[in-house]
Every structure is written in structure tokens, then in C-alpha cells.
Amino acid sequence: MFRLYLALSISLATPTAAAKPTGTSPITKLDKQVTMSPIDADLRRARAAALHQLGRLDDALADLDVARRVSPEPPESTALRARILADAGRAVEALDALDGLITAHPQSPAALELRGRLRLRRGDPLGAMEDLEAACEAPTLERVLLAARTAVSLAQIDRATELLRRGRLALGDDPLLVVEGARIELARGHPAGAFATLEALLFDHPNEPAWRLLRADAQAALGQDAEAQREREA
């Protein structure tokens, strides 16, 4: 069960890849503006963000470097730099940028989340757990799920339960949070609670095969092998 949670955590741990260009891009306008004002730091940073979205990572970093030579780099630009470095596979440099940003601005949930994801990718789940839990002070659905799954992968079941509890208080009873609670009940060795949760959820959402398979796992844990087999074959 813990290996499953670690796989789930790592599957969520990849920073957002740069979007592929579609249709007309604002980059042409930004190119003209930068040509006219080549040392305008704001224009360079705006173009860096656009270049990142186009997947032109080296060009985006070059613009950020020029902007940083012209004026001090603001926190949002350091965060952008770290994300570009992460997307470019330069995790060590991304972590260095994030370390400096978080030291100066410790209440930066997006930076904490990104550092947590990078730490997961680099095989540091304990460090990632600290970052992800801190990031959940400003909860989002994906952030809470990743933090809870990381806690379970570390066999920190109570911590995972508390993260989900706080997440549901902040975000409401999103079905994905409810299902995650059922997974944790199974990991805790409480299949009856997991089964009851999934039974109620599937009453309202009957066409969710992954949830039905999870209910089958709960049934099997309860010794209901025939019912579990029928569920898996349905």
C-alpha cells in the first residue's frame, strides 16, 4: 500500500510542463517592444514568461538574466526562474533559486510546493513532506492530495489524515478528497470505514471505475471475496 502511495505521489510531482504554442502568440509584440527598449526589465520579464509558455526555456532564462542585471529580481521572477530551470531538467539550480526565495519569503506556498515536488523527484520525501505541508497553509486540491499521499508513502498516516481534514474544511467535500480519505482508511487497516465512504460516494457517482476498484479492495479486506471479484469484473 505504501509503495502505491509513493507512486501516486511521484506521479503528481512533476512541475507543469511548458505549454505548446497554439494560434497567434503575443511574443511578436513583445519582441518588437524589447527591440525598442532592450534594457527594460519589466518587458524582459514579461517576454520570459511568454517564452516559457512556448517552451523556449534558454531564451526565457536569457531574458531573466538581462532583467536581473538591470534591476533586482522580484520574488515572482525568481519563482519563474525556478520553474523554468525545473522544466529544463536543471533541478539543482532550481532548488538553489527556491532556497533563496523561501529564505527571504518563507510564506510562499507556490515556491514551497515547487520545492516539495522537486525534492520528491530527487528522492527526498522527508524534505518534500515539510515543504508540502507548509504549502497546504494555502490549500489547493492538488496540493492537499500530493501532501497527503506523500505522508502515507512515509507511513505517516495520522499526518495524512490531518492534512485531508484541513483540506476538506477549506475546500469542501470534493469527491477526490473523499476518495483519498477512503484510501487512507484502507492504509490504516480500517476497510469497513473505507467501504462505507466509497459506498456513499458511488451512490452519487456510479460510473467511476477507479473508485469501484478501490471499493473492491475494501471488500476483499473485509473477507467479501466473491463481491470483490464481481466488482472487479464488472
Short mmCIF file of C-alpha atoms in Angstrom, two decimals:
data_model
loop_
_atom_site.label_atom_id
_atom_site.label_comp_id
_atom_site.label_asym_id
_atom_site.label_seq_id
_atom_site.Cartn_x
_atom_site.Cartn_y
_atom_site.Cartn_z
CA MET A 1 0.00 0.00 0.00
CA PHE A 2 2.79 2.44 0.89
CA ARG A 3 4.52 1.71 -2.44
CA LEU A 4 1.29 2.56 -4.23
CA TYR A 5 1.12 5.88 -2.40
CA LEU A 6 4.74 6.66 -3.27
CA ALA A 7 3.99 6.02 -6.93
CA LEU A 8 0.94 8.25 -6.74
CA SER A 9 2.97 10.99 -5.08
CA ILE A 10 5.72 10.87 -7.67
CA SER A 11 3.16 10.90 -10.47
CA LEU A 12 1.97 14.24 -9.13
CA ALA A 13 5.44 15.52 -8.51
CA THR A 14 6.42 16.74 -11.96
CA PRO A 15 6.31 20.54 -12.33
CA THR A 16 3.97 21.79 -15.01
CA ALA A 17 5.50 21.34 -18.43
CA ALA A 18 5.66 24.34 -20.73
CA ALA A 19 2.59 24.67 -22.93
CA LYS A 20 2.93 24.17 -26.65
CA PRO A 21 2.17 27.23 -28.76
CA THR A 22 -1.31 27.42 -30.22
CA GLY A 23 -2.58 30.08 -32.58
CA THR A 24 -1.19 33.61 -32.56
CA SER A 25 1.26 34.33 -29.79
CA PRO A 26 1.86 37.70 -28.10
CA ILE A 27 5.57 37.03 -28.45
CA THR A 28 5.83 39.03 -31.69
CA LYS A 29 4.59 42.17 -29.96
CA LEU A 30 6.94 41.60 -27.04
CA ASP A 31 9.86 41.05 -29.43
CA LYS A 32 9.21 44.45 -31.01
CA GLN A 33 8.90 46.13 -27.62
CA VAL A 34 12.14 44.60 -26.36
CA THR A 35 13.92 45.63 -29.55
CA MET A 36 12.82 49.20 -28.92
CA SER A 37 13.66 49.09 -25.17
CA PRO A 38 16.26 46.36 -24.72
CA ILE A 39 17.10 47.18 -21.09
CA ASP A 40 13.52 47.47 -19.86
CA ALA A 41 13.49 44.84 -17.09
CA ASP A 42 9.70 44.58 -16.96
CA LEU A 43 9.50 43.89 -20.69
CA ARG A 44 12.25 41.29 -20.43
CA ARG A 45 10.42 39.53 -17.60
CA ALA A 46 7.12 39.63 -19.48
CA ARG A 47 8.79 38.11 -22.53
CA ALA A 48 10.49 35.48 -20.36
CA ALA A 49 7.09 34.33 -19.11
CA ALA A 50 5.77 34.16 -22.68
CA LEU A 51 8.87 32.30 -23.88
CA HIS A 52 8.45 29.80 -21.04
CA GLN A 53 4.93 29.06 -22.21
CA LEU A 54 6.28 28.49 -25.71
CA GLY A 55 8.89 26.05 -24.41
CA ARG A 56 11.82 28.32 -25.32
CA LEU A 57 13.47 27.81 -21.97
CA ASP A 58 17.01 29.01 -22.74
CA ASP A 59 15.67 32.20 -24.30
CA ALA A 60 13.42 32.77 -21.29
CA LEU A 61 16.35 32.39 -18.90
CA ALA A 62 18.43 34.77 -21.01
CA ASP A 63 15.75 37.44 -20.69
CA LEU A 64 15.57 36.94 -16.92
CA ASP A 65 19.35 37.27 -16.71
CA VAL A 66 19.27 40.57 -18.59
CA ALA A 67 16.45 41.85 -16.37
CA ARG A 68 18.35 40.86 -13.22
CA ARG A 69 21.40 42.82 -14.36
CA VAL A 70 19.21 45.89 -14.85
CA SER A 71 17.25 45.75 -11.59
CA PRO A 72 16.90 43.48 -8.52
CA GLU A 73 14.87 40.36 -9.26
CA PRO A 74 11.43 40.41 -7.60
CA PRO A 75 10.15 37.23 -5.89
CA GLU A 76 7.71 36.37 -8.68
CA SER A 77 10.55 36.44 -11.21
CA THR A 78 12.72 34.21 -9.03
CA ALA A 79 9.80 31.78 -8.84
CA LEU A 80 9.51 31.90 -12.64
CA ARG A 81 13.25 31.29 -12.96
CA ALA A 82 12.98 28.24 -10.68
CA ARG A 83 10.08 26.82 -12.68
CA ILE A 84 11.92 27.29 -15.97
CA LEU A 85 15.02 25.62 -14.55
CA ALA A 86 12.88 22.75 -13.28
CA ASP A 87 11.21 22.34 -16.67
CA ALA A 88 14.67 22.35 -18.27
CA GLY A 89 15.76 19.47 -16.03
CA ARG A 90 18.15 21.65 -14.05
CA ALA A 91 16.78 20.63 -10.67
CA VAL A 92 19.82 21.58 -8.58
CA GLU A 93 19.78 25.15 -9.91
CA ALA A 94 16.01 25.32 -9.46
CA LEU A 95 16.36 24.21 -5.85
CA ASP A 96 19.07 26.82 -5.24
CA ALA A 97 16.78 29.55 -6.57
CA LEU A 98 13.89 28.30 -4.44
CA ASP A 99 16.04 28.05 -1.31
CA GLY A 100 16.95 31.71 -1.61
CA LEU A 101 13.37 32.73 -2.36
CA ILE A 102 11.91 30.78 0.57
CA THR A 103 14.57 32.05 2.96
CA ALA A 104 13.61 35.61 2.08
CA HIS A 105 9.86 34.90 1.81
CA PRO A 106 9.03 31.85 3.97
CA GLN A 107 5.28 32.22 3.47
CA SER A 108 5.37 31.47 -0.25
CA PRO A 109 3.12 28.46 -0.84
CA ALA A 110 3.74 28.19 -4.59
CA ALA A 111 7.51 28.17 -4.05
CA LEU A 112 7.18 25.67 -1.22
CA GLU A 113 5.04 23.40 -3.38
CA LEU A 114 7.50 23.52 -6.27
CA ARG A 115 10.44 22.80 -3.97
CA GLY A 116 8.49 19.91 -2.47
CA ARG A 117 7.82 18.47 -5.92
CA LEU A 118 11.48 18.79 -6.88
CA ARG A 119 12.55 17.13 -3.65
CA LEU A 120 10.23 14.22 -4.39
CA ARG A 121 11.73 13.84 -7.84
CA ARG A 122 15.21 13.81 -6.31
CA GLY A 123 14.31 11.12 -3.76
CA ASP A 124 13.92 13.32 -0.68
CA PRO A 125 10.38 12.58 0.55
CA LEU A 126 11.09 13.80 4.10
CA GLY A 127 12.19 17.22 2.89
CA ALA A 128 9.33 17.26 0.41
CA MET A 129 6.85 16.48 3.18
CA GLU A 130 7.89 19.53 5.19
CA ASP A 131 7.54 21.80 2.17
CA LEU A 132 4.22 20.36 1.03
CA GLU A 133 2.67 20.53 4.47
CA ALA A 134 3.73 24.18 4.78
CA ALA A 135 2.33 24.90 1.30
CA CYS A 136 -1.04 23.49 2.41
CA GLU A 137 -1.49 26.55 4.62
CA ALA A 138 -2.84 27.93 1.33
CA PRO A 139 -4.60 24.77 0.19
CA THR A 140 -5.45 23.77 -3.33
CA LEU A 141 -6.91 20.40 -4.29
CA GLU A 142 -3.77 19.10 -5.98
CA ARG A 143 -1.54 20.45 -3.20
CA VAL A 144 -3.52 18.69 -0.47
CA LEU A 145 -3.67 15.41 -2.40
CA LEU A 146 0.07 15.42 -3.03
CA ALA A 147 0.88 16.25 0.58
CA ALA A 148 -1.45 13.55 1.91
CA ARG A 149 -0.09 10.91 -0.48
CA THR A 150 3.46 11.81 0.43
CA ALA A 151 2.62 11.45 4.12
CA VAL A 152 1.14 7.99 3.54
CA SER A 153 4.19 6.94 1.50
CA LEU A 154 6.21 7.77 4.64
CA ALA A 155 3.78 5.72 6.77
CA GLN A 156 2.68 8.96 8.49
CA ILE A 157 -0.99 8.06 8.42
CA ASP A 158 -2.15 10.46 11.15
CA ARG A 159 -0.41 13.32 9.37
CA ALA A 160 -2.11 12.41 6.10
CA THR A 161 -5.48 12.24 7.83
CA GLU A 162 -4.99 15.67 9.36
CA LEU A 163 -3.96 17.17 6.04
CA LEU A 164 -7.09 15.81 4.41
CA ARG A 165 -9.26 17.00 7.29
CA ARG A 166 -7.93 20.54 6.97
CA GLY A 167 -8.19 20.36 3.20
CA ARG A 168 -11.84 19.37 3.34
CA LEU A 169 -12.56 22.18 5.80
CA ALA A 170 -11.01 24.68 3.42
CA LEU A 171 -12.10 23.25 0.06
CA GLY A 172 -15.28 21.36 0.88
CA ASP A 173 -16.03 17.71 0.35
CA ASP A 174 -14.54 17.40 -3.11
CA PRO A 175 -15.00 13.77 -4.23
CA LEU A 176 -11.27 13.38 -4.82
CA LEU A 177 -10.56 14.32 -1.21
CA VAL A 178 -13.26 11.92 -0.03
CA VAL A 179 -11.75 9.09 -2.09
CA GLU A 180 -8.33 9.90 -0.72
CA GLY A 181 -9.77 9.60 2.76
CA ALA A 182 -11.01 6.13 1.87
CA ARG A 183 -7.55 5.17 0.61
CA ILE A 184 -6.09 6.30 3.91
CA GLU A 185 -8.66 4.29 5.84
CA LEU A 186 -7.53 1.21 3.90
CA ALA A 187 -3.88 2.04 4.60
CA ARG A 188 -4.77 2.43 8.27
CA GLY A 189 -6.33 -1.03 8.28
CA HIS A 190 -9.95 0.17 8.54
CA PRO A 191 -11.62 -1.37 5.48
CA ALA A 192 -15.12 -1.02 6.93
CA GLY A 193 -14.79 2.75 7.09
CA ALA A 194 -13.32 2.86 3.59
CA PHE A 195 -16.13 0.68 2.25
CA ALA A 196 -18.84 2.85 3.82
CA THR A 197 -17.28 6.01 2.41
CA LEU A 198 -16.99 4.54 -1.08
CA GLU A 199 -20.48 3.06 -0.97
CA ALA A 200 -21.95 6.50 -0.28
CA LEU A 201 -19.77 8.19 -2.88
CA LEU A 202 -20.54 5.66 -5.61
CA PHE A 203 -24.25 6.08 -4.96
CA ASP A 204 -23.88 9.61 -6.36
CA HIS A 205 -21.07 8.82 -8.83
CA PRO A 206 -21.71 5.26 -10.06
CA ASN A 207 -19.58 5.50 -13.22
CA GLU A 208 -16.15 5.86 -11.68
CA PRO A 209 -14.27 2.60 -12.37
CA ALA A 210 -11.21 3.51 -10.28
CA TRP A 211 -13.41 4.14 -7.25
CA ARG A 212 -15.24 0.85 -7.83
CA LEU A 213 -11.91 -0.99 -7.85
CA LEU A 214 -10.99 0.70 -4.61
CA ARG A 215 -14.30 -0.46 -3.15
CA ALA A 216 -13.39 -3.97 -4.31
CA ASP A 217 -10.14 -3.69 -2.37
CA ALA A 218 -12.13 -2.76 0.72
CA GLN A 219 -14.48 -5.69 0.17
CA ALA A 220 -11.55 -8.08 -0.18
CA ALA A 221 -10.04 -6.73 3.03
CA LEU A 222 -13.36 -7.41 4.73
CA GLY A 223 -13.31 -11.01 3.52
CA GLN A 224 -16.02 -10.41 0.91
CA ASP A 225 -14.03 -12.12 -1.83
CA ALA A 226 -16.94 -13.02 -4.10
CA GLU A 227 -18.33 -9.47 -4.03
CA ALA A 228 -14.86 -8.05 -4.65
CA GLN A 229 -14.35 -10.35 -7.64
CA ARG A 230 -17.71 -9.36 -9.15
CA GLU A 231 -16.83 -5.69 -8.70
CA ARG A 232 -13.50 -6.15 -10.47
CA GLU A 233 -15.11 -7.99 -13.36
CA ALA A 234 -17.97 -5.53 -13.80
#
